[in-house]
Short mmCIF file of C-alpha atoms and ligand atoms in Angstrom, two decimals:
data_model
loop_
_atom_site.label_atom_id
_atom_site.label_comp_id
_atom_site.label_asym_id
_atom_site.label_seq_id
_atom_site.Cartn_x
_atom_site.Cartn_y
_atom_site.Cartn_z
CA MET F 1 58.13 14.29 60.29
CA HIS F 2 56.05 11.12 60.15
CA HIS F 3 55.26 7.94 62.07
CA PHE F 4 56.58 5.23 59.73
CA ASN F 5 59.57 3.52 61.36
CA TYR F 6 61.26 0.14 61.63
CA LYS F 7 60.58 -1.75 64.83
CA ASN F 8 61.75 -5.32 65.43
CA GLY F 9 63.01 -5.44 61.84
CA ARG F 10 59.68 -4.56 60.24
CA LEU F 11 58.36 -1.23 58.94
CA HIS F 12 55.49 0.00 61.11
CA CYS F 13 52.88 2.72 60.86
CA GLU F 14 52.75 3.96 64.46
CA ASP F 15 52.42 0.71 66.47
CA VAL F 16 51.01 -1.45 63.67
CA ALA F 17 53.28 -3.54 61.43
CA LEU F 18 52.58 -2.92 57.74
CA ASP F 19 52.79 -6.71 57.31
CA THR F 20 49.82 -7.11 59.65
CA ILE F 21 47.73 -4.81 57.47
CA ALA F 22 48.94 -6.38 54.22
CA ASP F 23 48.16 -9.90 55.54
CA ASP F 24 44.68 -8.75 56.51
CA VAL F 25 43.69 -6.43 53.64
CA GLY F 26 46.00 -7.58 50.85
CA THR F 27 48.15 -5.41 48.59
CA PRO F 28 48.31 -2.86 47.12
CA VAL F 29 46.95 -0.80 50.01
CA TYR F 30 47.31 2.78 51.23
CA VAL F 31 48.10 3.14 54.94
CA TYR F 32 47.67 6.49 56.71
CA SER F 33 48.93 7.58 60.12
CA ALA F 34 46.40 9.52 62.19
CA ALA F 35 49.18 10.74 64.50
CA THR F 36 51.02 12.25 61.52
CA LEU F 37 47.88 13.95 60.22
CA ARG F 38 47.20 15.41 63.66
CA ARG F 39 50.77 16.46 64.18
CA HIS F 40 50.87 18.34 60.88
CA ALA F 41 47.56 20.08 61.57
CA ARG F 42 48.83 21.12 65.00
CA VAL F 43 52.23 22.32 63.81
CA ILE F 44 50.50 24.60 61.32
CA ALA F 45 47.88 25.80 63.79
CA ASP F 46 50.60 26.51 66.38
CA ALA F 47 52.67 28.42 63.84
CA PHE F 48 49.75 30.81 63.29
CA ASP F 49 48.80 31.01 66.96
CA GLY F 50 47.39 34.37 67.92
CA MET F 51 46.45 35.31 64.37
CA SER F 52 42.91 35.30 63.00
CA CYS F 53 43.40 32.28 60.79
CA LEU F 54 41.28 29.57 59.16
CA ILE F 55 43.14 26.41 58.15
CA ALA F 56 41.03 25.08 55.30
CA TYR F 57 42.56 21.69 54.50
CA SER F 58 42.62 21.09 50.76
CA VAL F 59 40.29 18.11 50.35
CA LYS F 60 41.63 17.27 46.91
CA ALA F 61 44.94 16.11 48.44
CA ASN F 62 43.20 13.26 50.28
CA GLY F 63 39.43 13.35 50.70
CA ASN F 64 38.80 10.07 52.49
CA LEU F 65 36.11 10.60 55.14
CA GLY F 66 38.29 9.08 57.87
CA VAL F 67 41.10 11.51 57.02
CA LEU F 68 38.69 14.46 56.93
CA LYS F 69 37.12 13.50 60.25
CA THR F 70 40.57 13.20 61.88
CA LEU F 71 41.39 16.72 60.66
CA ALA F 72 37.95 18.11 61.54
CA ALA F 73 38.61 17.01 65.13
CA GLU F 74 41.74 19.20 65.03
CA GLY F 75 39.60 22.18 64.07
CA CYS F 76 40.46 22.25 60.39
CA GLY F 77 38.06 23.66 57.84
CA ALA F 78 38.10 22.61 54.20
CA ASP F 79 39.01 23.97 50.80
CA VAL F 80 36.86 22.17 48.23
CA VAL F 81 36.92 22.24 44.44
CA SER F 82 33.68 20.39 43.65
CA GLY F 83 30.22 19.66 45.00
CA GLY F 84 31.40 16.15 45.83
CA GLU F 85 34.26 17.46 47.96
CA LEU F 86 31.85 19.87 49.65
CA MET F 87 29.57 16.96 50.57
CA ARG F 88 32.55 14.91 51.79
CA ALA F 89 33.64 17.77 54.04
CA ARG F 90 30.13 18.25 55.43
CA LYS F 91 29.69 14.49 55.95
CA ALA F 92 32.94 14.43 57.93
CA GLY F 93 31.49 17.09 60.23
CA ILE F 94 33.31 20.16 58.94
CA PRO F 95 30.97 23.12 59.45
CA ALA F 96 29.96 25.07 56.34
CA SER F 97 31.26 28.22 58.03
CA LYS F 98 34.79 26.78 57.68
CA ILE F 99 34.50 25.77 54.02
CA VAL F 100 35.83 27.73 51.06
CA PHE F 101 35.01 26.73 47.49
CA SER F 102 37.87 27.09 44.98
CA GLY F 103 38.18 25.91 41.40
CA VAL F 104 38.12 27.37 37.95
CA GLY F 105 34.92 25.73 36.65
CA LYS F 106 32.04 25.48 39.14
CA THR F 107 28.66 24.39 37.80
CA ARG F 108 25.36 26.07 38.68
CA ALA F 109 24.34 22.99 40.65
CA GLU F 110 27.55 23.16 42.70
CA MET F 111 27.07 26.88 43.34
CA ARG F 112 23.48 26.27 44.48
CA LEU F 113 24.57 23.48 46.83
CA ALA F 114 27.29 25.65 48.38
CA LEU F 115 24.91 28.59 48.81
CA GLU F 116 22.30 26.40 50.46
CA GLU F 117 24.95 25.00 52.81
CA GLY F 118 26.03 28.57 53.63
CA ILE F 119 29.77 28.22 53.02
CA HIS F 120 32.32 30.78 54.23
CA GLN F 121 33.49 31.98 50.81
CA PHE F 122 33.55 31.35 47.07
CA ASN F 123 36.90 31.88 45.36
CA ILE F 124 35.99 32.98 41.88
CA GLU F 125 38.30 32.96 38.91
CA SER F 126 36.60 34.99 36.14
CA SER F 127 34.00 37.67 35.60
CA ALA F 128 31.95 35.12 33.64
CA GLU F 129 31.84 32.91 36.73
CA LEU F 130 30.88 35.95 38.79
CA GLY F 131 27.89 36.58 36.52
CA VAL F 132 26.67 33.00 36.85
CA LEU F 133 27.17 32.97 40.63
CA SER F 134 25.16 36.18 40.92
CA GLU F 135 22.25 34.63 38.97
CA VAL F 136 22.29 31.46 41.05
CA ALA F 137 22.51 33.40 44.33
CA LYS F 138 19.58 35.62 43.38
CA SER F 139 17.53 32.57 42.38
CA VAL F 140 17.94 31.07 45.87
CA GLY F 141 17.62 34.42 47.64
CA LYS F 142 21.15 34.49 49.05
CA THR F 143 24.25 36.63 48.79
CA ALA F 144 27.50 34.85 47.96
CA ARG F 145 30.60 36.02 49.83
CA VAL F 146 33.38 36.06 47.26
CA ALA F 147 37.10 36.52 46.92
CA VAL F 148 38.64 36.90 43.50
CA ARG F 149 41.52 34.55 42.82
CA VAL F 150 44.15 36.77 41.29
CA ASN F 151 47.06 35.63 39.19
CA PRO F 152 50.10 37.48 40.55
CA ASP F 153 52.34 36.37 37.67
CA VAL F 154 54.89 34.70 39.95
CA ALA F 155 56.46 31.38 39.00
CA ALA F 156 56.54 28.72 41.72
CA GLY F 157 55.88 25.05 42.21
CA GLY F 158 57.82 21.84 42.03
CA HIS F 159 56.84 20.96 38.45
CA PRO F 160 55.32 22.86 35.47
CA ASN F 161 52.13 20.77 35.85
CA ILE F 162 51.57 22.10 39.38
CA SER F 163 52.53 25.76 38.83
CA THR F 164 49.39 27.88 38.78
CA GLY F 165 50.37 31.49 39.46
CA LYS F 166 52.12 32.46 36.25
CA SER F 167 50.51 34.61 33.56
CA GLY F 168 49.39 32.08 30.93
CA ASP F 169 48.21 29.48 33.47
CA LYS F 170 44.46 28.91 33.31
CA PHE F 171 44.04 29.93 36.94
CA GLY F 172 42.97 33.23 38.41
CA VAL F 173 42.01 36.65 37.09
CA PRO F 174 44.91 38.39 35.30
CA TRP F 175 46.62 40.82 37.67
CA ASN F 176 45.73 43.91 35.65
CA ASP F 177 42.01 42.99 35.56
CA ALA F 178 41.65 42.51 39.31
CA ARG F 179 40.35 45.99 40.24
CA THR F 180 37.84 45.97 37.38
CA THR F 181 36.53 42.62 38.59
CA TYR F 182 35.97 44.04 42.09
CA ALA F 183 34.22 47.07 40.56
CA GLN F 184 31.96 44.62 38.74
CA ILE F 185 31.20 42.80 42.01
CA ALA F 186 30.19 46.08 43.66
CA GLU F 187 27.62 46.63 40.91
CA THR F 188 26.29 43.08 40.89
CA ASP F 189 23.44 41.78 43.06
CA GLY F 190 23.80 38.48 44.88
CA VAL F 191 27.57 38.73 45.38
CA GLU F 192 29.63 40.56 47.98
CA ALA F 193 33.43 40.95 47.91
CA VAL F 194 34.99 39.97 51.24
CA GLY F 195 38.53 39.08 50.32
CA VAL F 196 41.32 38.41 47.87
CA ASP F 197 42.50 34.89 46.99
CA VAL F 198 45.77 33.60 45.59
CA HIS F 199 47.28 30.13 45.10
CA ILE F 200 50.47 30.02 43.05
CA GLY F 201 51.31 26.34 42.89
CA SER F 202 52.17 23.19 44.77
CA GLN F 203 55.29 21.53 46.21
CA ILE F 204 56.90 24.99 46.55
CA ASP F 205 60.30 24.61 48.23
CA ASP F 206 61.20 28.29 48.54
CA ILE F 207 59.58 31.06 50.60
CA ALA F 208 60.67 33.86 48.24
CA PRO F 209 58.07 33.45 45.44
CA MET F 210 55.31 33.10 48.02
CA ARG F 211 56.41 36.26 49.77
CA ALA F 212 56.57 38.08 46.43
CA ALA F 213 53.03 36.96 45.55
CA PHE F 214 51.59 37.79 48.98
CA GLU F 215 53.23 41.23 49.04
CA LYS F 216 51.61 41.96 45.68
CA VAL F 217 48.29 40.83 47.13
CA MET F 218 48.71 43.27 50.05
CA THR F 219 49.18 46.18 47.67
CA LEU F 220 46.02 45.06 45.90
CA VAL F 221 44.13 44.89 49.21
CA LYS F 222 45.14 48.52 49.91
CA ASP F 223 44.08 49.62 46.42
CA LEU F 224 40.76 47.83 46.74
CA ARG F 225 40.11 49.39 50.14
CA ASN F 226 40.89 52.80 48.62
CA ASP F 227 38.41 51.96 45.89
CA GLY F 228 35.80 51.49 48.63
CA HIS F 229 35.66 47.69 48.90
CA ASP F 230 35.39 46.13 52.37
CA ILE F 231 38.23 43.61 52.07
CA ARG F 232 38.38 41.65 55.34
CA ARG F 233 40.12 38.43 54.35
CA VAL F 234 42.99 37.09 52.32
CA ASP F 235 43.11 33.49 51.22
CA LEU F 236 46.75 32.63 50.57
CA GLY F 237 46.13 29.14 49.17
CA GLY F 238 48.26 26.07 49.77
CA GLY F 239 51.44 24.96 48.13
CA LEU F 240 54.01 24.40 50.86
CA GLY F 241 56.36 21.60 49.77
CA ILE F 242 57.29 18.46 51.67
CA PRO F 243 60.49 16.37 51.66
CA TYR F 244 60.06 13.50 49.19
CA ARG F 245 63.78 12.66 49.48
CA SER F 246 66.02 12.89 52.50
CA THR F 247 67.95 15.66 50.72
CA ASP F 248 64.83 17.84 50.14
CA ASN F 249 64.70 20.81 52.44
CA PRO F 250 61.39 22.67 52.10
CA PRO F 251 60.74 25.64 54.39
CA PRO F 252 59.24 24.58 57.74
CA PRO F 253 55.70 25.77 58.55
CA SER F 254 57.20 28.08 61.19
CA ALA F 255 59.19 30.03 58.56
CA TYR F 256 56.17 30.11 56.23
CA ALA F 257 53.96 31.41 59.06
CA GLN F 258 56.54 33.99 60.10
CA MET F 259 56.64 35.34 56.54
CA ILE F 260 52.83 35.56 56.43
CA ARG F 261 52.81 37.30 59.82
CA GLU F 262 55.23 39.90 58.49
CA VAL F 263 53.42 40.41 55.20
CA THR F 264 49.94 40.75 56.75
CA GLU F 265 51.06 42.69 59.84
CA GLY F 266 48.73 45.55 60.75
CA MET F 267 46.37 44.87 57.84
CA GLY F 268 43.49 43.67 60.03
CA LEU F 269 42.83 40.68 57.83
CA GLU F 270 41.50 37.21 58.51
CA VAL F 271 44.01 34.85 56.88
CA ILE F 272 42.73 31.69 55.19
CA LEU F 273 45.20 28.92 54.31
CA GLU F 274 44.56 25.90 52.12
CA PRO F 275 47.29 23.39 52.98
CA GLY F 276 46.93 19.96 51.40
CA ARG F 277 50.17 18.13 50.71
CA VAL F 278 51.96 19.46 53.79
CA ILE F 279 49.29 17.86 55.99
CA ALA F 280 48.60 14.57 54.19
CA GLY F 281 51.68 13.87 52.04
CA ASN F 282 54.00 12.25 54.55
CA ALA F 283 51.08 10.77 56.50
CA GLY F 284 50.58 7.93 54.01
CA VAL F 285 52.40 5.12 52.23
CA LEU F 286 51.38 2.73 49.48
CA VAL F 287 52.26 -0.86 50.41
CA THR F 288 52.88 -3.10 47.42
CA GLU F 289 54.19 -6.64 46.94
CA ALA F 290 57.00 -7.57 44.60
CA LEU F 291 55.74 -10.08 42.01
CA PHE F 292 59.07 -11.05 40.47
CA VAL F 293 62.22 -9.68 38.94
CA LYS F 294 62.50 -9.63 35.16
CA PRO F 295 66.10 -9.27 34.00
CA ALA F 296 66.46 -7.32 30.75
CA PRO F 297 69.47 -5.93 28.87
CA GLN F 298 71.15 -3.38 31.17
CA ARG F 299 68.16 -3.45 33.52
CA ASN F 300 66.41 -5.41 36.21
CA PHE F 301 62.68 -4.80 36.13
CA LEU F 302 61.19 -5.26 39.55
CA MET F 303 57.51 -5.90 38.90
CA VAL F 304 55.20 -4.91 41.76
CA ASP F 305 51.46 -5.39 42.25
CA ALA F 306 50.69 -1.64 42.45
CA GLY F 307 50.32 0.31 39.23
CA MET F 308 50.05 3.86 37.97
CA ASN F 309 46.27 3.51 38.36
CA ASP F 310 46.88 3.28 42.13
CA LEU F 311 49.53 6.03 42.36
CA MET F 312 49.75 8.40 39.40
CA ARG F 313 52.32 10.89 40.67
CA PRO F 314 55.41 9.34 39.04
CA ALA F 315 53.64 9.06 35.67
CA LEU F 316 51.90 12.44 35.90
CA TYR F 317 54.63 14.64 37.40
CA GLN F 318 57.80 12.52 37.08
CA ALA F 319 57.60 12.55 40.87
CA HIS F 320 60.15 10.84 43.10
CA HIS F 321 59.01 8.58 45.94
CA ASP F 322 61.42 6.85 48.28
CA ILE F 323 60.69 3.11 48.31
CA LEU F 324 61.57 1.07 51.40
CA PRO F 325 61.48 -2.68 51.94
CA VAL F 326 58.98 -3.57 54.65
CA ARG F 327 61.49 -6.13 56.03
CA GLU F 328 64.43 -4.11 57.34
CA ARG F 329 67.81 -4.75 55.71
CA GLY F 330 71.30 -4.08 56.95
CA ALA F 331 72.95 -0.80 55.98
CA ASP F 332 75.77 -2.65 54.19
CA ASP F 333 73.61 -5.21 52.38
CA GLU F 334 74.61 -5.42 48.75
CA LYS F 335 72.54 -3.16 46.49
CA VAL F 336 70.89 -4.09 43.21
CA ARG F 337 69.80 -1.51 40.64
CA TYR F 338 66.11 -1.82 39.66
CA ASP F 339 63.50 -0.18 37.51
CA ILE F 340 60.46 -0.60 39.73
CA VAL F 341 57.41 -0.98 37.51
CA GLY F 342 53.74 -1.88 37.75
CA PRO F 343 51.61 -4.26 35.70
CA ILE F 344 49.74 -1.63 33.63
CA CYS F 345 50.07 -1.69 29.85
CA GLU F 346 51.73 1.75 29.69
CA SER F 347 55.42 2.57 29.59
CA THR F 348 54.82 5.40 32.08
CA ASP F 349 53.80 2.79 34.66
CA LYS F 350 57.10 3.12 36.48
CA PHE F 351 57.61 4.07 40.14
CA ALA F 352 61.38 4.41 39.97
CA ALA F 353 64.15 4.18 37.39
CA GLU F 354 67.62 2.87 38.18
CA ARG F 355 66.93 2.73 41.88
CA ASP F 356 69.54 1.06 44.08
CA MET F 357 67.78 -1.23 46.53
CA PRO F 358 68.68 -4.19 48.68
CA CYS F 359 67.96 -7.43 46.82
CA ILE F 360 64.19 -7.90 46.45
CA GLU F 361 62.47 -11.18 45.68
CA GLY F 362 58.94 -12.09 44.70
CA GLY F 363 56.74 -11.92 47.80
CA ASP F 364 58.76 -9.16 49.49
CA ARG F 365 56.73 -6.10 50.38
CA LEU F 366 57.71 -2.51 49.68
CA ALA F 367 56.41 0.79 51.02
CA VAL F 368 56.17 3.69 48.56
CA MET F 369 56.72 6.58 50.94
CA SER F 370 55.05 10.03 51.08
CA ALA F 371 51.99 8.84 49.17
CA GLY F 372 49.33 10.32 51.44
CA ALA F 373 48.56 13.31 49.20
CA TYR F 374 47.51 13.10 45.54
CA GLY F 375 47.72 9.30 45.83
CA ALA F 376 44.45 7.43 46.43
CA VAL F 377 42.41 10.44 45.24
CA LEU F 378 43.93 10.10 41.77
CA SER F 379 43.48 6.33 41.57
CA SER F 380 41.32 4.64 38.95
CA GLN F 381 40.19 1.19 37.86
CA TYR F 382 42.24 1.32 34.65
CA ASN F 383 43.01 -2.15 33.30
CA ALA F 384 39.95 -3.33 35.28
CA ARG F 385 41.94 -3.30 38.50
CA PRO F 386 39.90 -2.84 41.66
CA LEU F 387 40.17 0.57 43.32
CA VAL F 388 43.00 0.46 45.86
CA PRO F 389 41.85 0.21 49.52
CA GLU F 390 42.79 2.63 52.29
CA VAL F 391 43.56 1.93 55.95
CA LEU F 392 43.85 4.40 58.83
CA VAL F 393 46.14 3.60 61.76
CA ASP F 394 45.78 5.28 65.14
CA GLY F 395 48.29 4.06 67.75
CA ASP F 396 47.95 0.27 67.97
CA ARG F 397 44.61 0.07 66.15
CA TYR F 398 43.73 0.26 62.49
CA ALA F 399 40.59 0.30 60.37
CA VAL F 400 39.83 -0.11 56.70
CA ILE F 401 38.47 3.29 55.65
CA ARG F 402 37.84 2.32 52.03
CA ARG F 403 37.62 -1.33 51.14
CA ARG F 404 38.65 -2.98 47.93
CA PRO F 405 35.58 -3.52 45.71
CA ASP F 406 34.86 -7.04 44.47
CA PHE F 407 34.33 -7.72 40.78
CA ASP F 408 30.54 -7.36 40.92
CA GLU F 409 30.90 -3.96 42.59
CA MET F 410 33.41 -2.86 39.97
CA ILE F 411 30.90 -3.42 37.19
CA ALA F 412 27.79 -2.48 39.19
CA LEU F 413 27.37 0.90 37.49
CA GLU F 414 27.36 -0.61 34.02
CA SER F 415 24.26 -1.85 32.27
CA MET F 416 23.77 -3.72 29.01
CA PRO F 417 21.75 -1.95 26.29
CA ASP F 418 18.59 -3.95 25.63
CA TRP F 419 19.67 -4.66 22.04
CA LEU F 420 22.69 -6.55 23.32
CA SER F 421 21.15 -8.47 26.17
C1 PLP W 1 45.58 22.04 45.14
C2 PLP W 1 45.19 23.30 45.80
C3 PLP W 1 45.56 23.54 47.13
C4 PLP W 1 46.43 22.60 47.93
O1 PLP W 1 47.73 22.62 47.48
P1 PLP W 1 48.89 21.85 48.29
O2 PLP W 1 50.08 22.03 47.46
O3 PLP W 1 48.46 20.43 48.39
O4 PLP W 1 49.01 22.49 49.61
C5 PLP W 1 45.10 24.70 47.73
N1 PLP W 1 44.33 25.59 47.05
C6 PLP W 1 43.97 25.38 45.77
C7 PLP W 1 43.13 26.39 45.09
C8 PLP W 1 44.38 24.24 45.10
O5 PLP W 1 44.04 24.06 43.83
#
């Protein structure tokens, strides 16, 4: 469910025409719907109503401060995977007590920052990391609350590159080492075990592997309690899929929540969730302008002004995005088959292959749908293209929440060695 619809023949975000934003800010540009972000946060919160539950939005899906502040106002906490994301979350007003720190390779400086902020929990992924965290915690006179991210050896996720819970993935402590790791925590100063953490992948379109993983985690919680550990929380990660095509049918948050209710029933656990994509994914589009059509043997290349540096998902995960013309067309308009490609000097710079679209001409605008998560956060200045701007819409108003840098800003961090100047 999202708030991008045609009104008066033009695609709108809430009550603002995408053309209005494109005329003002230029293209390419990301446009986010505050109403969609809020709606998703509320649907999830409502689904877990009555449970002790922290919704720690996964900042890596979309970490723009305007997005974070919108979600903070809904009561969301944050799941961060770097010191930078931690500072973003804090700057957006998310209290440290609602922040969990995940990630397989935290530095000492990041650990120190998180300890000084007093975050809710560290999710640790190896006994080596545990040793370093203990040293850092002792050096600042604090105790780190930790959960061990376990690898339940369950396959899930929409693409091999976003599956994380299978034995052989770099993530988590191997299932059979989990109890030993908790025994190590009990003997180590500066760290205290409070929970168990699991995150098995992203864009998961089936409840069954999640249930299998979470049931395994519950047996581990019981074992750990029998071993004498005070396990009060489970962090069940993120990963719920979203519809990228009209035929996709991921489980609704209500079914996901019902499953978690059943699995955690009677365990007396605080449940932490780390949803990212399901909150931000369908809340954003990338608006791009068609440059021209380049006919080629057996193909029409539709060149657009956005590139893989602006939206990496198709190149990185062979991801599908629906692409809609901003100017509405009739249902029976003749269709033309296009390869929709960007200007980057890479063959992977392709948003869609053999896509049937109404006839597009240079100057027409297109909206790449469902680009709110893992879109702008993955953008770069490759090919010396300015970082893509971001706009937040709320009802009939909009604001630029990251502007496009000018050329001087793009090169501002570079300096000439004195032997060249
Ligand atoms: C990426 C990630 C998430 C968010 O995943 P989504 O699929 O966007 O919900 C949550 N937790 C961890 C540890 C992650 O790495």
